[in-house]
Tab-separated table of C-alpha atoms in Angstrom:
chain	number	residue	atom	x	y	z
A	237	MET	CA	-0.008	-0.020	0.039
A	238	ALA	CA	1.252	3.507	-0.720
A	239	HIS	CA	1.754	6.024	2.047
A	240	GLU	CA	1.094	9.776	1.494
A	241	LEU	CA	3.484	12.177	3.128
A	242	ALA	CA	2.948	15.933	3.173
A	243	GLU	CA	6.411	17.735	3.273
A	244	ALA	CA	7.151	21.226	2.081
A	245	GLY	CA	3.781	21.627	0.497
A	246	ARG	CA	4.232	18.323	-1.573
A	247	ILE	CA	2.600	14.975	-1.403
A	248	TRP	CA	5.094	12.023	-1.472
A	249	LEU	CA	3.825	8.625	-2.512
A	250	VAL	CA	6.118	5.964	-1.199
A	251	HIS	CA	5.456	2.172	-1.405
A	252	GLY	CA	6.127	0.259	1.763
A	253	LEU	CA	8.876	-2.287	2.108
A	254	ASP	CA	8.781	-5.707	3.527
A	255	GLY	CA	9.929	-5.386	7.166
A	256	ASN	CA	10.692	-9.081	7.241
A	257	LEU	CA	13.680	-8.759	4.784
A	258	GLY	CA	17.154	-9.503	6.177
A	259	SER	CA	19.125	-6.536	7.478
A	260	ARG	CA	21.542	-6.363	4.575
A	261	THR	CA	18.763	-6.726	1.974
A	262	LEU	CA	16.565	-4.241	3.842
A	263	HIS	CA	19.291	-1.575	3.861
A	264	GLU	CA	19.877	-2.133	0.104
A	265	SER	CA	16.175	-2.034	-0.604
A	266	VAL	CA	15.647	1.265	1.282
A	267	TYR	CA	18.701	2.776	-0.498
A	268	LYS	CA	17.442	1.796	-3.955
A	269	ARG	CA	13.890	2.918	-3.147
A	270	LEU	CA	15.007	6.335	-2.037
A	271	ARG	CA	17.393	6.697	-4.962
A	272	GLU	CA	14.707	5.827	-7.477
A	273	PHE	CA	12.324	8.242	-5.552
A	274	ILE	CA	14.785	11.093	-6.029
A	275	LEU	CA	15.976	10.407	-9.513
A	276	ASP	CA	12.560	9.718	-10.971
A	277	GLY	CA	11.504	13.220	-10.027
A	278	ASP	CA	8.950	12.359	-7.243
A	279	VAL	CA	10.586	15.006	-5.198
A	280	SER	CA	12.186	18.270	-6.422
A	281	PRO	CA	15.680	19.710	-5.783
A	282	GLY	CA	15.683	21.606	-2.518
A	283	ASP	CA	12.852	19.415	-0.898
A	284	ARG	CA	13.758	18.268	2.595
A	285	LEU	CA	13.915	14.591	3.442
A	286	ASP	CA	12.443	13.951	6.912
A	287	GLU	CA	13.856	10.717	8.454
A	288	ARG	CA	10.773	10.217	10.646
A	289	HIS	CA	8.298	10.533	7.858
A	290	LEU	CA	10.359	8.311	5.550
A	291	SER	CA	10.715	5.683	8.339
A	292	SER	CA	6.872	5.695	8.758
A	293	ALA	CA	6.142	5.565	4.974
A	294	LEU	CA	8.618	2.713	4.229
A	295	GLY	CA	7.693	0.831	7.441
A	296	VAL	CA	11.252	0.517	8.653
A	297	SER	CA	13.317	1.871	11.510
A	298	ARG	CA	15.348	5.076	11.012
A	299	THR	CA	18.688	3.095	10.875
A	300	PRO	CA	18.369	1.973	7.258
A	301	ILE	CA	17.018	5.450	6.386
A	302	ARG	CA	20.094	7.078	7.816
A	303	ASP	CA	22.332	4.526	5.961
A	304	ALA	CA	20.578	5.232	2.683
A	305	ILE	CA	20.768	8.956	3.186
A	306	GLY	CA	24.445	8.755	3.890
A	307	ARG	CA	25.119	6.773	0.652
A	308	LEU	CA	23.047	9.151	-1.358
A	309	ALA	CA	24.941	12.143	0.127
A	310	ALA	CA	28.267	10.475	-0.839
A	311	GLU	CA	26.851	10.202	-4.436
A	312	GLY	CA	26.101	13.914	-4.408
A	313	LEU	CA	22.323	13.585	-4.470
A	314	ILE	CA	21.699	14.908	-0.957
A	315	ASP	CA	22.996	17.856	0.906
A	316	TYR	CA	23.224	17.963	4.720
A	317	ARG	CA	22.553	21.512	6.111
A	318	PRO	CA	23.747	21.879	9.644
A	319	HIS	CA	20.738	22.381	12.220
A	320	GLN	CA	18.292	22.065	9.269
A	321	GLY	CA	18.504	18.500	7.923
A	322	ASN	CA	18.913	16.664	4.580
A	323	TYR	CA	17.854	18.166	1.244
A	324	ILE	CA	17.717	17.005	-2.278
A	325	LYS	CA	20.827	18.441	-4.030
A	326	VAL	CA	20.190	21.710	-5.891
A	327	LEU	CA	22.472	22.165	-8.950
A	328	SER	CA	22.899	25.573	-10.529
A	329	VAL	CA	22.389	26.332	-14.207
A	330	LYS	CA	26.220	26.619	-14.507
A	331	GLU	CA	26.729	23.222	-12.837
A	332	PHE	CA	24.242	21.515	-15.160
A	333	ASP	CA	25.858	23.297	-18.246
A	334	GLU	CA	29.253	21.898	-17.131
A	335	LEU	CA	27.881	18.355	-16.838
A	336	TYR	CA	26.387	18.583	-20.257
A	337	VAL	CA	29.620	19.954	-21.868
A	338	VAL	CA	31.355	16.670	-20.598
A	339	ARG	CA	28.435	14.476	-21.375
A	340	VAL	CA	27.960	15.353	-25.024
A	341	GLU	CA	31.640	14.581	-25.796
A	342	LEU	CA	31.466	11.268	-23.908
A	343	GLU	CA	28.204	10.191	-25.460
A	344	CYS	CA	29.555	10.984	-28.984
A	345	LEU	CA	32.639	9.006	-28.152
A	346	ALA	CA	30.261	6.070	-27.169
A	347	VAL	CA	28.574	6.407	-30.512
A	348	LYS	CA	31.849	6.246	-32.475
A	349	LEU	CA	32.983	3.147	-30.383
A	350	ALA	CA	29.658	1.453	-30.770
A	351	SER	CA	29.665	2.053	-34.457
A	352	ASN	CA	32.536	-0.489	-34.759
A	353	LYS	CA	30.559	-3.120	-32.947
A	354	VAL	CA	27.141	-2.854	-34.367
A	355	SER	CA	25.303	-6.227	-34.445
A	356	PRO	CA	21.800	-7.211	-35.576
A	357	GLU	CA	20.919	-7.792	-31.897
A	358	PHE	CA	22.011	-4.232	-31.043
A	359	LEU	CA	20.036	-2.728	-33.912
A	360	LYS	CA	16.866	-4.775	-33.006
A	361	ALA	CA	17.191	-3.702	-29.312
A	362	LEU	CA	17.799	-0.036	-30.367
A	363	GLU	CA	14.786	-0.031	-32.686
A	364	GLU	CA	12.521	-1.637	-29.932
A	365	THR	CA	13.631	1.042	-27.573
A	366	VAL	CA	12.913	3.914	-30.066
A	367	VAL	CA	9.502	2.412	-30.685
A	368	ALA	CA	8.804	2.212	-26.963
A	369	SER	CA	9.725	5.880	-26.524
A	370	GLU	CA	7.419	6.856	-29.367
A	371	ARG	CA	4.591	4.775	-27.851
A	372	ALA	CA	5.093	6.396	-24.554
A	373	LEU	CA	4.966	9.808	-26.207
A	374	SER	CA	1.737	9.010	-27.955
A	375	GLU	CA	0.249	7.972	-24.652
A	376	ASN	CA	1.571	11.041	-22.929
A	377	ASP	CA	3.491	8.879	-20.447
A	378	LEU	CA	6.538	10.961	-19.637
A	379	ALA	CA	7.871	8.428	-17.066
A	380	ALA	CA	7.987	5.662	-19.624
A	381	PHE	CA	9.287	8.114	-22.138
A	382	GLY	CA	12.219	9.023	-19.857
A	383	GLN	CA	12.782	5.334	-19.143
A	384	ALA	CA	13.036	4.435	-22.827
A	385	ASP	CA	15.476	7.403	-23.331
A	386	ARG	CA	17.743	6.161	-20.563
A	387	HIS	CA	17.629	2.565	-22.042
A	388	MET	CA	18.638	3.937	-25.435
A	389	HIS	CA	21.703	5.713	-23.973
A	390	ARG	CA	22.597	2.553	-22.020
A	391	LEU	CA	22.435	0.319	-25.157
A	392	VAL	CA	24.839	2.603	-26.948
A	393	VAL	CA	27.259	2.819	-23.994
A	394	GLU	CA	27.119	-0.950	-23.404
A	395	THR	CA	27.879	-1.634	-27.054
A	396	ALA	CA	30.805	0.846	-26.925
A	397	ASP	CA	32.116	-1.603	-24.235
A	398	ASN	CA	34.574	0.778	-22.507
A	399	ALA	CA	34.621	0.566	-18.683
A	400	ALA	CA	36.139	3.942	-18.027
A	401	LEU	CA	33.619	5.614	-20.358
A	402	THR	CA	30.739	3.678	-18.792
A	403	ALA	CA	31.733	4.790	-15.264
A	404	SER	CA	32.165	8.453	-16.191
A	405	LEU	CA	28.803	8.534	-17.979
A	406	GLU	CA	27.051	6.846	-15.028
A	407	ARG	CA	28.195	9.415	-12.634
A	408	ILE	CA	27.273	12.335	-14.915
A	409	GLU	CA	23.892	10.775	-15.799
A	410	THR	CA	22.991	10.381	-12.144
A	411	MET	CA	23.603	14.076	-11.417
A	412	ILE	CA	21.767	15.195	-14.625
A	413	ARG	CA	18.606	13.205	-13.551
A	414	LEU	CA	18.149	15.586	-10.651
A	415	GLY	CA	16.870	18.120	-13.215
A	416	ARG	CA	16.127	15.920	-16.276
A	417	SER	CA	12.370	15.905	-15.766
A	418	LEU	CA	12.301	19.669	-16.006
A	419	ALA	CA	13.422	19.333	-19.694
A	420	ASN	CA	10.654	16.998	-20.632
A	421	ARG	CA	8.162	19.511	-19.227
A	422	GLN	CA	9.025	21.912	-22.093
A	423	PRO	CA	6.208	21.270	-24.593
A	424	GLU	CA	8.392	20.954	-27.735
A	425	VAL	CA	11.091	18.716	-26.241
A	426	PRO	CA	9.470	15.231	-26.423
A	427	ASP	CA	8.611	15.488	-30.088
A	428	VAL	CA	11.978	16.856	-30.979
A	429	THR	CA	13.983	14.275	-29.067
A	430	SER	CA	11.834	11.561	-30.439
A	431	ARG	CA	12.732	12.487	-33.933
A	432	GLN	CA	16.344	12.667	-32.912
A	433	ARG	CA	16.276	9.065	-31.572
A	434	ARG	CA	14.789	7.926	-34.767
A	435	ALA	CA	17.604	9.758	-36.643
A	436	LEU	CA	20.154	7.972	-34.479
A	437	LEU	CA	18.623	4.555	-35.209
A	438	ARG	CA	18.594	5.238	-38.897
A	439	ALA	CA	22.297	6.352	-38.863
A	440	PHE	CA	23.279	3.169	-37.159
A	441	GLN	CA	21.241	1.094	-39.576
A	442	GLU	CA	22.985	2.767	-42.479
A	443	SER	CA	26.425	2.573	-40.841
A	444	ASP	CA	26.794	6.319	-41.056
A	445	VAL	CA	29.029	7.189	-38.091
A	446	ASP	CA	29.007	10.982	-38.775
A	447	ALA	CA	25.313	11.023	-38.917
A	448	ALA	CA	24.998	9.038	-35.755
A	449	VAL	CA	27.331	11.340	-33.913
A	450	SER	CA	25.485	14.372	-35.226
A	451	ALA	CA	22.096	12.875	-34.075
A	452	MET	CA	23.468	12.179	-30.573
A	453	ARG	CA	24.926	15.666	-30.305
A	454	ASP	CA	21.717	17.307	-31.529
A	455	HIS	CA	19.658	15.182	-28.993
A	456	ILE	CA	21.802	16.053	-25.957
A	457	GLU	CA	21.982	19.724	-26.963
A	458	THR	CA	18.170	19.886	-27.312
A	459	VAL	CA	17.776	18.461	-23.747
A	460	ARG	CA	20.592	20.807	-22.388
A	461	THR	CA	18.794	23.835	-23.841
A	462	ALA	CA	15.454	22.754	-22.435
A	463	LEU	CA	16.825	21.973	-18.984
A	464	HIS	CA	18.444	25.438	-18.986
A	465	LYS	CA	15.048	27.028	-19.750
A	466	GLY	CA	13.238	24.962	-17.203
A	467	LEU	CA	15.748	25.752	-14.448
A	468	LYS	CA	15.399	29.482	-15.212
A	469	GLU	CA	11.687	29.226	-15.025
A	470	GLU	CA	11.819	27.199	-11.736
A	471	GLN	CA	14.126	29.885	-10.260
A	472	ALA	CA	11.853	32.642	-11.326
A	473	HIS	CA	8.946	30.833	-9.804
A	474	THR	CA	10.657	30.436	-6.369
A	475	ASP	CA	12.157	33.978	-6.171
């Protein structure tokens, strides 16, 4: 059953966890649940995490909650403010821009590396992902749309098969997801990025490396610009 939590004027919906899980499994489950909760945009940057409320919602003691918050803080997703508590990390426009400057070059490198390892299985999986994103868009399911987008990027990176590249992009992608939902709220973005995914698929199918790199660069730049706009609007709304 879902529990409703009112905090900072927002309603949080959190599904309970099985209190009979073993200690190690329970700690890991709480960590993963809170991480998904934050990265899926169920809470916004700057929202406060209340240990007592989270403990009640998840049906666990505060010990695994504190452990999860500590791990998420180490990942840079949570800020501890002395005498105030724990808050979802707020990144500035400049910080997001810096992340995207690095991300676009790494993602384009992933495309180049993956282009040398294209297989029928990869093309089939990529096409299925593009179709899934288009279906989610037609159903106005932005959560599924975002999930399909992440899957597309993972497919390219996995095919590139470079451990250093994978680790670097995982770190950057985690931080970017703190504000990624703001980009999809821009009305033109889902349609534009959907066409760019289709262009990327076509370039891989035609073994056109330059076109694939260009499609990926355009895709990431579209999201960066939209996120920049969304952050500015959010800042103006809170000022």
